[in-house]
PDB file of C-alpha atoms in Angstrom:
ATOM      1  CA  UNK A  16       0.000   0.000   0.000  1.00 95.00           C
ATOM      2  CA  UNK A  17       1.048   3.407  -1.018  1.00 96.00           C
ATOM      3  CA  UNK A  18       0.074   6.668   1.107  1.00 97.00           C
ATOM      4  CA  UNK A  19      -0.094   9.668  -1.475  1.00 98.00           C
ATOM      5  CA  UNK A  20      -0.637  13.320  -1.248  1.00 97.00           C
ATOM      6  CA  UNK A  21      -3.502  15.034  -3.402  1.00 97.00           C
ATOM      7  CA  UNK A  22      -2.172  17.530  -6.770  1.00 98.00           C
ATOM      8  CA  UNK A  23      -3.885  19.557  -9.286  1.00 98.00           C
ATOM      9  CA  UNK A  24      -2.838  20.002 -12.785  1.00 98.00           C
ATOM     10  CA  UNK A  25      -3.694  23.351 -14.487  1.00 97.00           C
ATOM     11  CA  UNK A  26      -2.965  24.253 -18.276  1.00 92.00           C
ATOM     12  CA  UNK A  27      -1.321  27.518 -18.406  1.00 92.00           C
ATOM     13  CA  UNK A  28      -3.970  29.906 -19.202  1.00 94.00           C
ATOM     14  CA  UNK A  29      -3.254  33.934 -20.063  1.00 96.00           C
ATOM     15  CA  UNK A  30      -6.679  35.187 -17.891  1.00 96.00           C
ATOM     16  CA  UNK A  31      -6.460  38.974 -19.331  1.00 96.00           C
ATOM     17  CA  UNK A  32      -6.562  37.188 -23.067  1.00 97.00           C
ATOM     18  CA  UNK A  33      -9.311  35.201 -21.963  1.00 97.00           C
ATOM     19  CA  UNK A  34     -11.339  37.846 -20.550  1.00 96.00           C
ATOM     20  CA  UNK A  35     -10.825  39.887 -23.663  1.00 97.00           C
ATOM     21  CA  UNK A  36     -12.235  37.119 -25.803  1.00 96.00           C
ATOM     22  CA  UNK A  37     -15.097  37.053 -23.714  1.00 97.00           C
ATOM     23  CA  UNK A  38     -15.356  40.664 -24.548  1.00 95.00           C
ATOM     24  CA  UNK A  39     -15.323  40.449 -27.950  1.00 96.00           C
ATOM     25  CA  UNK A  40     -18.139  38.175 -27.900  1.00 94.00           C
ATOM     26  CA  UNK A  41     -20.299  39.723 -25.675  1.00 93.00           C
ATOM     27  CA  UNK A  42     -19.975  43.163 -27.766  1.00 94.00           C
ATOM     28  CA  UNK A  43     -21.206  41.262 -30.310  1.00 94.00           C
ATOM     29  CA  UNK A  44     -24.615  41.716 -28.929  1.00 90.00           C
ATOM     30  CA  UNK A  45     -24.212  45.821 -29.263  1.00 89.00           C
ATOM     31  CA  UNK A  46     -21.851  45.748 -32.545  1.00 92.00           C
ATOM     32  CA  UNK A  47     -19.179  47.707 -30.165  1.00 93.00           C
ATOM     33  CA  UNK A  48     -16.444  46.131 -30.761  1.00 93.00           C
ATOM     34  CA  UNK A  49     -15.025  49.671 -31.923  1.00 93.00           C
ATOM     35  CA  UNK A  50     -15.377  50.707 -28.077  1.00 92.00           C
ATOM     36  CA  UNK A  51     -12.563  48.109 -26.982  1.00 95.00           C
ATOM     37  CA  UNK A  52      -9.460  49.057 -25.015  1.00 95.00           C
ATOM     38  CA  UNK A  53      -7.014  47.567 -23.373  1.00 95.00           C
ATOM     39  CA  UNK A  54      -8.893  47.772 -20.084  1.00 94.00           C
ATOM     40  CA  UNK A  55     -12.926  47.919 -21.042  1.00 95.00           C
ATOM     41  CA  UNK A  56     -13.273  44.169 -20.188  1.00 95.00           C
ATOM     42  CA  UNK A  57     -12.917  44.939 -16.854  1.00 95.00           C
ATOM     43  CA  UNK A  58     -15.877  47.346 -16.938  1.00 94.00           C
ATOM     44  CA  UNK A  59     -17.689  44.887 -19.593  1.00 94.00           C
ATOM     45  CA  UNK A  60     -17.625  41.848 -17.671  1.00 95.00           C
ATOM     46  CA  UNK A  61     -18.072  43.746 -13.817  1.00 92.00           C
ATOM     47  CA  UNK A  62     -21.158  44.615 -15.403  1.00 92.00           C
ATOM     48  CA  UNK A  63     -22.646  41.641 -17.197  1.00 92.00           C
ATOM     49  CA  UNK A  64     -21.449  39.667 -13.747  1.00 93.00           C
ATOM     50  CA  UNK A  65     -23.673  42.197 -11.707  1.00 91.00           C
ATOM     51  CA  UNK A  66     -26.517  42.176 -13.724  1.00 91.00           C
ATOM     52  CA  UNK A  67     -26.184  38.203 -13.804  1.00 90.00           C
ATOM     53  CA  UNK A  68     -25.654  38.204 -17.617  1.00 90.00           C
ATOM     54  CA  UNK A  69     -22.917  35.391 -17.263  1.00 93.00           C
ATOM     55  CA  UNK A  70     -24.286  32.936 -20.136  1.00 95.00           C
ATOM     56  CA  UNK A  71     -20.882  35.509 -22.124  1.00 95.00           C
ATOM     57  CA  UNK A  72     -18.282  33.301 -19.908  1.00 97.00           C
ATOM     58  CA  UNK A  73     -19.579  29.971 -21.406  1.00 97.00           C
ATOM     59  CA  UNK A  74     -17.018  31.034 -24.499  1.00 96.00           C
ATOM     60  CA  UNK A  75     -13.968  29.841 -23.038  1.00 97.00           C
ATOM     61  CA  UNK A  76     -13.236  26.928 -20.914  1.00 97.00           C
ATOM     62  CA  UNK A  77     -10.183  25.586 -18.850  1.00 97.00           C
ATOM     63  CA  UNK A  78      -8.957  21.648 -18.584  1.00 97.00           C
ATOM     64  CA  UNK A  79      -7.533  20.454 -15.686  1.00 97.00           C
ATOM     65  CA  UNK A  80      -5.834  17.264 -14.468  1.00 97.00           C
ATOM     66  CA  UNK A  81      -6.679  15.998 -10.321  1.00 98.00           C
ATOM     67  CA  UNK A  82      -5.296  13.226  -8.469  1.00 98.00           C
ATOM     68  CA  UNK A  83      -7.721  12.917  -5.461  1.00 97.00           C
ATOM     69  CA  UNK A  84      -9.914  10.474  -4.037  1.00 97.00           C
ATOM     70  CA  UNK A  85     -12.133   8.237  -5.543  1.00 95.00           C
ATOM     71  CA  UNK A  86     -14.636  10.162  -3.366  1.00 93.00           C
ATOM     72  CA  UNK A  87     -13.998  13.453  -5.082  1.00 94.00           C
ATOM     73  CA  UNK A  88     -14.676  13.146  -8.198  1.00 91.00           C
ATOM     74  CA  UNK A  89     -17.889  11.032  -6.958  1.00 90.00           C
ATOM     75  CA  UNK A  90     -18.970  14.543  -5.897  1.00 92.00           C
ATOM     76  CA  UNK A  91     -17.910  16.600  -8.973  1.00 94.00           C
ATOM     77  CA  UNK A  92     -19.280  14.257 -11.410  1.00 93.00           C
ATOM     78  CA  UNK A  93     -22.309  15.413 -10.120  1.00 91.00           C
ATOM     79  CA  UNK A  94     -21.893  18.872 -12.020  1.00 93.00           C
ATOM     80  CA  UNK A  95     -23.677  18.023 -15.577  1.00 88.00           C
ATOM     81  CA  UNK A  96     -21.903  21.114 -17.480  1.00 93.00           C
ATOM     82  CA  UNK A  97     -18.550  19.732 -17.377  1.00 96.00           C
ATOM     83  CA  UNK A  98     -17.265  17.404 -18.887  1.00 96.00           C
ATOM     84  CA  UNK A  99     -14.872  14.514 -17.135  1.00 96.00           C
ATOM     85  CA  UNK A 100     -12.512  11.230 -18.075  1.00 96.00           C
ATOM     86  CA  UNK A 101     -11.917   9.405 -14.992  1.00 95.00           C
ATOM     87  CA  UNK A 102      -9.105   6.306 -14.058  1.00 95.00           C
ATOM     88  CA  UNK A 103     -11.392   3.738 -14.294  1.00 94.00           C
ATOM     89  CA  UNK A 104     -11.578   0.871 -11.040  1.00 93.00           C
ATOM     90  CA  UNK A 105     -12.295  -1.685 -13.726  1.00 92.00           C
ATOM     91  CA  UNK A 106      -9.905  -1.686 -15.841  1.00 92.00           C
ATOM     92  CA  UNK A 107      -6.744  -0.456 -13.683  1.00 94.00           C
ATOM     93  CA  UNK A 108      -5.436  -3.956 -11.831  1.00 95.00           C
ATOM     94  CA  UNK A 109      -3.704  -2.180  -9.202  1.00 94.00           C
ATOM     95  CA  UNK A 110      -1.794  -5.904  -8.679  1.00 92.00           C
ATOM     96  CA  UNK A 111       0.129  -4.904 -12.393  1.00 92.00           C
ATOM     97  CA  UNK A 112       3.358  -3.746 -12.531  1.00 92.00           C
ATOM     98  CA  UNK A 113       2.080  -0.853 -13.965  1.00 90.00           C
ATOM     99  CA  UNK A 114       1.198   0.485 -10.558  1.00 91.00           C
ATOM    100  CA  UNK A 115       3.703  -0.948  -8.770  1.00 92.00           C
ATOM    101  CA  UNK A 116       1.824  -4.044  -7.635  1.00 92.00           C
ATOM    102  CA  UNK A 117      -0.264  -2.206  -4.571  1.00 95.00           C
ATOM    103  CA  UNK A 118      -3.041   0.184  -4.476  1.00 97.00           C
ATOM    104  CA  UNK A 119      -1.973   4.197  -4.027  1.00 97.00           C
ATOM    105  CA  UNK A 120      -4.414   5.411  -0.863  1.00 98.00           C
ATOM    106  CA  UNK A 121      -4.964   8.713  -0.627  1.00 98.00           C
ATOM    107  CA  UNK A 122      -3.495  10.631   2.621  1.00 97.00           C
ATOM    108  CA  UNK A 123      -6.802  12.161   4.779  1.00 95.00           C
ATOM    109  CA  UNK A 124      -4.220  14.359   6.423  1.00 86.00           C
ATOM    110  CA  UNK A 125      -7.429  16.022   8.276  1.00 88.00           C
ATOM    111  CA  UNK A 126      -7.504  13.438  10.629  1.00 93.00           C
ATOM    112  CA  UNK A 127      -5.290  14.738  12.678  1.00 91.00           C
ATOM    113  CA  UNK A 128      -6.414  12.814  16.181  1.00 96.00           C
ATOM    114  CA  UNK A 129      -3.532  10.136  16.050  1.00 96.00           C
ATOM    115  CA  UNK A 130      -5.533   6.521  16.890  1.00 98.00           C
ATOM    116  CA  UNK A 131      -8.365   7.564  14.342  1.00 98.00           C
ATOM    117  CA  UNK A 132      -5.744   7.622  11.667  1.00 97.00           C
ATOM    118  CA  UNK A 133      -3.826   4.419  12.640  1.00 97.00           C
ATOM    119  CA  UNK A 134      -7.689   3.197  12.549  1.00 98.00           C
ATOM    120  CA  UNK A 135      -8.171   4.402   9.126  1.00 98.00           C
ATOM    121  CA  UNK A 136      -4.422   3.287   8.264  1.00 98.00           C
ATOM    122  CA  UNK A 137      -5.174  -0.427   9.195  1.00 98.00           C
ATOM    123  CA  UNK A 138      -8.311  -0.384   7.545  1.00 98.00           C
ATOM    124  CA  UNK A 139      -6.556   0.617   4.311  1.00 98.00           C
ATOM    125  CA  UNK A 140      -3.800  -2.154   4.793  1.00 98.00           C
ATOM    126  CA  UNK A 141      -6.501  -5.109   5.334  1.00 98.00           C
ATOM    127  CA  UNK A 142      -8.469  -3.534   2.343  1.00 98.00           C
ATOM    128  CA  UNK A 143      -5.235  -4.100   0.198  1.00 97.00           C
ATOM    129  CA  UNK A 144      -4.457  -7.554   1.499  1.00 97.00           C
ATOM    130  CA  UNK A 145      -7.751  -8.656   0.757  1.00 97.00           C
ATOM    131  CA  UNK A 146      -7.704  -7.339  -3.121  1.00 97.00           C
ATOM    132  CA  UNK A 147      -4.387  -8.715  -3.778  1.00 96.00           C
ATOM    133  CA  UNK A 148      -5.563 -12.350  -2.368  1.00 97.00           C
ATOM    134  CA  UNK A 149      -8.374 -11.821  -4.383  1.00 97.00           C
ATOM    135  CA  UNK A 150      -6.934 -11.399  -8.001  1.00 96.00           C
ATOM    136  CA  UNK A 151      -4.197 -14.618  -6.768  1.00 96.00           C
ATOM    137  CA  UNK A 152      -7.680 -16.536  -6.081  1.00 97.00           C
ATOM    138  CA  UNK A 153      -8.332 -15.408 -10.004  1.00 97.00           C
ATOM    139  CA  UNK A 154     -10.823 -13.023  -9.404  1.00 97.00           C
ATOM    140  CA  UNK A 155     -11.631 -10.281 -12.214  1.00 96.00           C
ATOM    141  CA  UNK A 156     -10.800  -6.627 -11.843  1.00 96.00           C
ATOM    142  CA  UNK A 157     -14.593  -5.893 -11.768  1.00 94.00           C
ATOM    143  CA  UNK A 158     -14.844  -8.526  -8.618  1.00 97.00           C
ATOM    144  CA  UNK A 159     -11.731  -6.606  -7.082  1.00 97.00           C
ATOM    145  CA  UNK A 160     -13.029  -3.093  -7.249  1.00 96.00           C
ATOM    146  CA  UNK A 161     -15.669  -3.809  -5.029  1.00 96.00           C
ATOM    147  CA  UNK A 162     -13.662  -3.588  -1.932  1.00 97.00           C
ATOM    148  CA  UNK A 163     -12.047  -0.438  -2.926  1.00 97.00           C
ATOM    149  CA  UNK A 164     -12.813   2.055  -0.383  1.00 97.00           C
ATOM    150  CA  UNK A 165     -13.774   6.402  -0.894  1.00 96.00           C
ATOM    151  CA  UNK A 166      -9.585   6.602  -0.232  1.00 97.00           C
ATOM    152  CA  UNK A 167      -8.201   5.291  -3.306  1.00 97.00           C
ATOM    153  CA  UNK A 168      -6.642   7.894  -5.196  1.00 97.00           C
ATOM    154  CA  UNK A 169      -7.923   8.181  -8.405  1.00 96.00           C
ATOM    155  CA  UNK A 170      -6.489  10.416 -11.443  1.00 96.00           C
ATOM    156  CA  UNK A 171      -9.030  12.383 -13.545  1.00 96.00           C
ATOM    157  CA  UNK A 172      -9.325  15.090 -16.062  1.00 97.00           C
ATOM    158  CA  UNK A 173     -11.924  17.673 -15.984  1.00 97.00           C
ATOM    159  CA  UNK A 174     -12.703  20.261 -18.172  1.00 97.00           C
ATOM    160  CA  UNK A 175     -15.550  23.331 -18.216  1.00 98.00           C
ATOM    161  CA  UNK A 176     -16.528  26.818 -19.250  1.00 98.00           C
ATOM    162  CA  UNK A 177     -15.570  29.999 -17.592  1.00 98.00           C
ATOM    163  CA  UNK A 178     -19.449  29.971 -16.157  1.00 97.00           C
ATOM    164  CA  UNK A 179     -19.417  26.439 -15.046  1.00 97.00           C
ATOM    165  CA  UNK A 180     -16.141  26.419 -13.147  1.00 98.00           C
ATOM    166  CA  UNK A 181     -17.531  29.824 -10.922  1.00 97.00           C
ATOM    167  CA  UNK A 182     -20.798  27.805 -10.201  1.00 97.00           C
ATOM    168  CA  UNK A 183     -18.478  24.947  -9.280  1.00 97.00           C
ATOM    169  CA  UNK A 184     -16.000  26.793  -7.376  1.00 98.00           C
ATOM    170  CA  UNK A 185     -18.297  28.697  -5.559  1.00 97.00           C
ATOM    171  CA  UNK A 186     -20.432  25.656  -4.292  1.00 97.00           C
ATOM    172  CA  UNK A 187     -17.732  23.588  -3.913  1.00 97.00           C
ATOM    173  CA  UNK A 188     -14.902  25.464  -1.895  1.00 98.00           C
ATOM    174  CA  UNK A 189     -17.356  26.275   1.401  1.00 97.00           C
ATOM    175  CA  UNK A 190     -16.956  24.832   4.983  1.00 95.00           C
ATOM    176  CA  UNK A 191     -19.727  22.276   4.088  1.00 94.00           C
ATOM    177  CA  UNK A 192     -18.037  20.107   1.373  1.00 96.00           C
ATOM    178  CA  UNK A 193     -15.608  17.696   2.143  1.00 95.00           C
ATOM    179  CA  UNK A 194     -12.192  18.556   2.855  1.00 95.00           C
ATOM    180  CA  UNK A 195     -10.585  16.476  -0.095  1.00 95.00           C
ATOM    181  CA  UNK A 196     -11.983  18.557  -2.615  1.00 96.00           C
ATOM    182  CA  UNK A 197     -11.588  21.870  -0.674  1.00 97.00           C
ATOM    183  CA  UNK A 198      -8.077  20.283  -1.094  1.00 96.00           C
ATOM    184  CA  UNK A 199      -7.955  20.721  -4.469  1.00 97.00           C
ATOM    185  CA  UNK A 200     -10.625  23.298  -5.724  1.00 98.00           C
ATOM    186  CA  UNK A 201      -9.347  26.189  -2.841  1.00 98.00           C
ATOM    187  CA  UNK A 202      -6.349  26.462  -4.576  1.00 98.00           C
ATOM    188  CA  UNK A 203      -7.668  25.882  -8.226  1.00 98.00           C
ATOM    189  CA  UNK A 204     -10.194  29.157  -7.141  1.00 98.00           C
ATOM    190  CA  UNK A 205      -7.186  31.129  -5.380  1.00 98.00           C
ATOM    191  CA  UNK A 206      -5.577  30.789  -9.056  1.00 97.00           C
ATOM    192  CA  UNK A 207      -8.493  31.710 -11.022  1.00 98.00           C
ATOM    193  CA  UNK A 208      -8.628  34.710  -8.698  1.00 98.00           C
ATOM    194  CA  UNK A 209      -5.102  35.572  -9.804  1.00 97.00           C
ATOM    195  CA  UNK A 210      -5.620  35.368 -13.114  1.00 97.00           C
ATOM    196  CA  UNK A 211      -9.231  36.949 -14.265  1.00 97.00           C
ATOM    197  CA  UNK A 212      -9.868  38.625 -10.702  1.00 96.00           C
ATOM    198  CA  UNK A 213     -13.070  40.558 -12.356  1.00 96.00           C
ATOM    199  CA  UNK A 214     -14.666  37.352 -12.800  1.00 97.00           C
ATOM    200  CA  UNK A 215     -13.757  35.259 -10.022  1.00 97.00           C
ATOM    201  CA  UNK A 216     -13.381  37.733  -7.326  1.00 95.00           C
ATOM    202  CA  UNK A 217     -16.619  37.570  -5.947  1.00 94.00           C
ATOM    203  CA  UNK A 218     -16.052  33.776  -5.225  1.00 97.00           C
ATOM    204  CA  UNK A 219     -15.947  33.385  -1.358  1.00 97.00           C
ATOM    205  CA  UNK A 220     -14.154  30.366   0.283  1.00 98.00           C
ATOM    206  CA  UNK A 221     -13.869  28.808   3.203  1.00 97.00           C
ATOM    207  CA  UNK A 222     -10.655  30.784   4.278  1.00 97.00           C
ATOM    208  CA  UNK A 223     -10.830  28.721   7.386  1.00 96.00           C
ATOM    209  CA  UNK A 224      -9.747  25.743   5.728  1.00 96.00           C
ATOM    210  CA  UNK A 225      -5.512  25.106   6.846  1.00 95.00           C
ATOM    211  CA  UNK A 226      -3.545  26.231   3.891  1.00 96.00           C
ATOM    212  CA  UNK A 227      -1.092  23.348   4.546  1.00 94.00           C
ATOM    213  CA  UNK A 228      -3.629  20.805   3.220  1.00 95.00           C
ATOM    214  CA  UNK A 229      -3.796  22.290   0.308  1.00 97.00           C
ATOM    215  CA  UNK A 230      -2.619  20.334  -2.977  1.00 97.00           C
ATOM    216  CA  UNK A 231      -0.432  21.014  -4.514  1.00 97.00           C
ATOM    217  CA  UNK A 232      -1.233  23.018  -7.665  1.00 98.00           C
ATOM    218  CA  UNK A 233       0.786  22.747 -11.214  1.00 97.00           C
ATOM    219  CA  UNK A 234       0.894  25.021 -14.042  1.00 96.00           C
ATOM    220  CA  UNK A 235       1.625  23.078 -17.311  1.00 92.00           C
ATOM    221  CA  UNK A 236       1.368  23.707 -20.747  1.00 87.00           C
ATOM    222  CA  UNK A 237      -0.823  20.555 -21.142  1.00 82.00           C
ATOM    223  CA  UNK A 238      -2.785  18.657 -18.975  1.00 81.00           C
TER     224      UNK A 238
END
């Protein structure tokens, strides 16, 4: 068994050339594109935002890459305006080579109270033991995958519009959602935020949650 840490893949975006683009389209519903700066789309889009005119953000999108718990994207799935390819439990024999002949767990550092975790830890162990005595009785992958537990990390890619990701960011970074994908999304947001601030600024988050769990987050050029 393998204990791993949570990350998030971003592709490199430039958020002033995406906000312009989202200009230029929503102009096209006055024909004035001749009244474009290098600054109106901050104006443009503060407005559209406030008067809840956000269908204009739905022209760009972003793709990224998490490696999380099975239980996460269990949640995000649930969003039907994005679209997602998942690791699948079926066909990934975590007894292969391939992935090193034991199943990657995913670290709940949030249980921080010592014996729960050693709980959770042995748990995790005996869940392993059992799938790899499994597959040496012959048993399929499908037969297998019904032991694996919420913790099994779990690699997926996710992409979605500019309007999709700020409904899904600003559900799904609040106190009430579970901490792995606060894990991942508070720091996907916090990025955002750097990047096209007049769209994502009015995002709140749970600014409670400890900044060391955060995942770690990755800028690449393709995810």
């Amino acid at each position: 068994m393998r204990i791993v840490e949570p990350w998030i893949k971003v592709e490199k975006i430039d958020g002033k050339k995406i906000m312009k683009k989202i200009e230029r389209a929503c102009r096209t519903c006055y024909r004035s594109e001749g009244n474009i700066t290098e600054d109106s789309y901050k104006v443009l889009l503060k407005n559209c935002i406030t008067r809840g005119h956000e269908s204009v953000l739905e022209h760009e999108k972003v793709t990224v890459r998490i490696y999380d718990d099975v239980g996460s994207y269990k949640d995000l799935t649930r969003h039907r305006f994005a679209s997602f390819s998942v690791e699948s439990t079926r066909y990934c024999s975590y007894d292969k080579d391939k992935y090193g002949n034991e199943i990657a767990i995913m670290n709940p550092v949030y249980i921080e109270e010592k014996e729960v975790y050693n709980t959770w830890k042995n748990a995790m162990q005996e869940m392993e033991n059992a799938y790899i005595k499994m597959k040496e009785l012959g048993a399929s992958t499908d037969m297998c995958r019904e032991i694996l537990p919420h913790s099994t990390a779990a690699e997926y890619t996710m992409t979605a519009n500019i309007r999709e990701w700020k409904h899904i960011l600003s559900l799904r970074t609040t106190k009430h959602v579970h901490p792995s994908i606060r894990q991942v999304l508070i720091p996907l947001l916090k990025y955002f935020k750097e990047e096209m601030p007049e769209i994502f600024d009015d995002v709140e988050y749970d600014e409670e949650f400890n900044p060391k769990y955060y995942a770690k987050l990755m800028i690449e050029d393709e995810v």
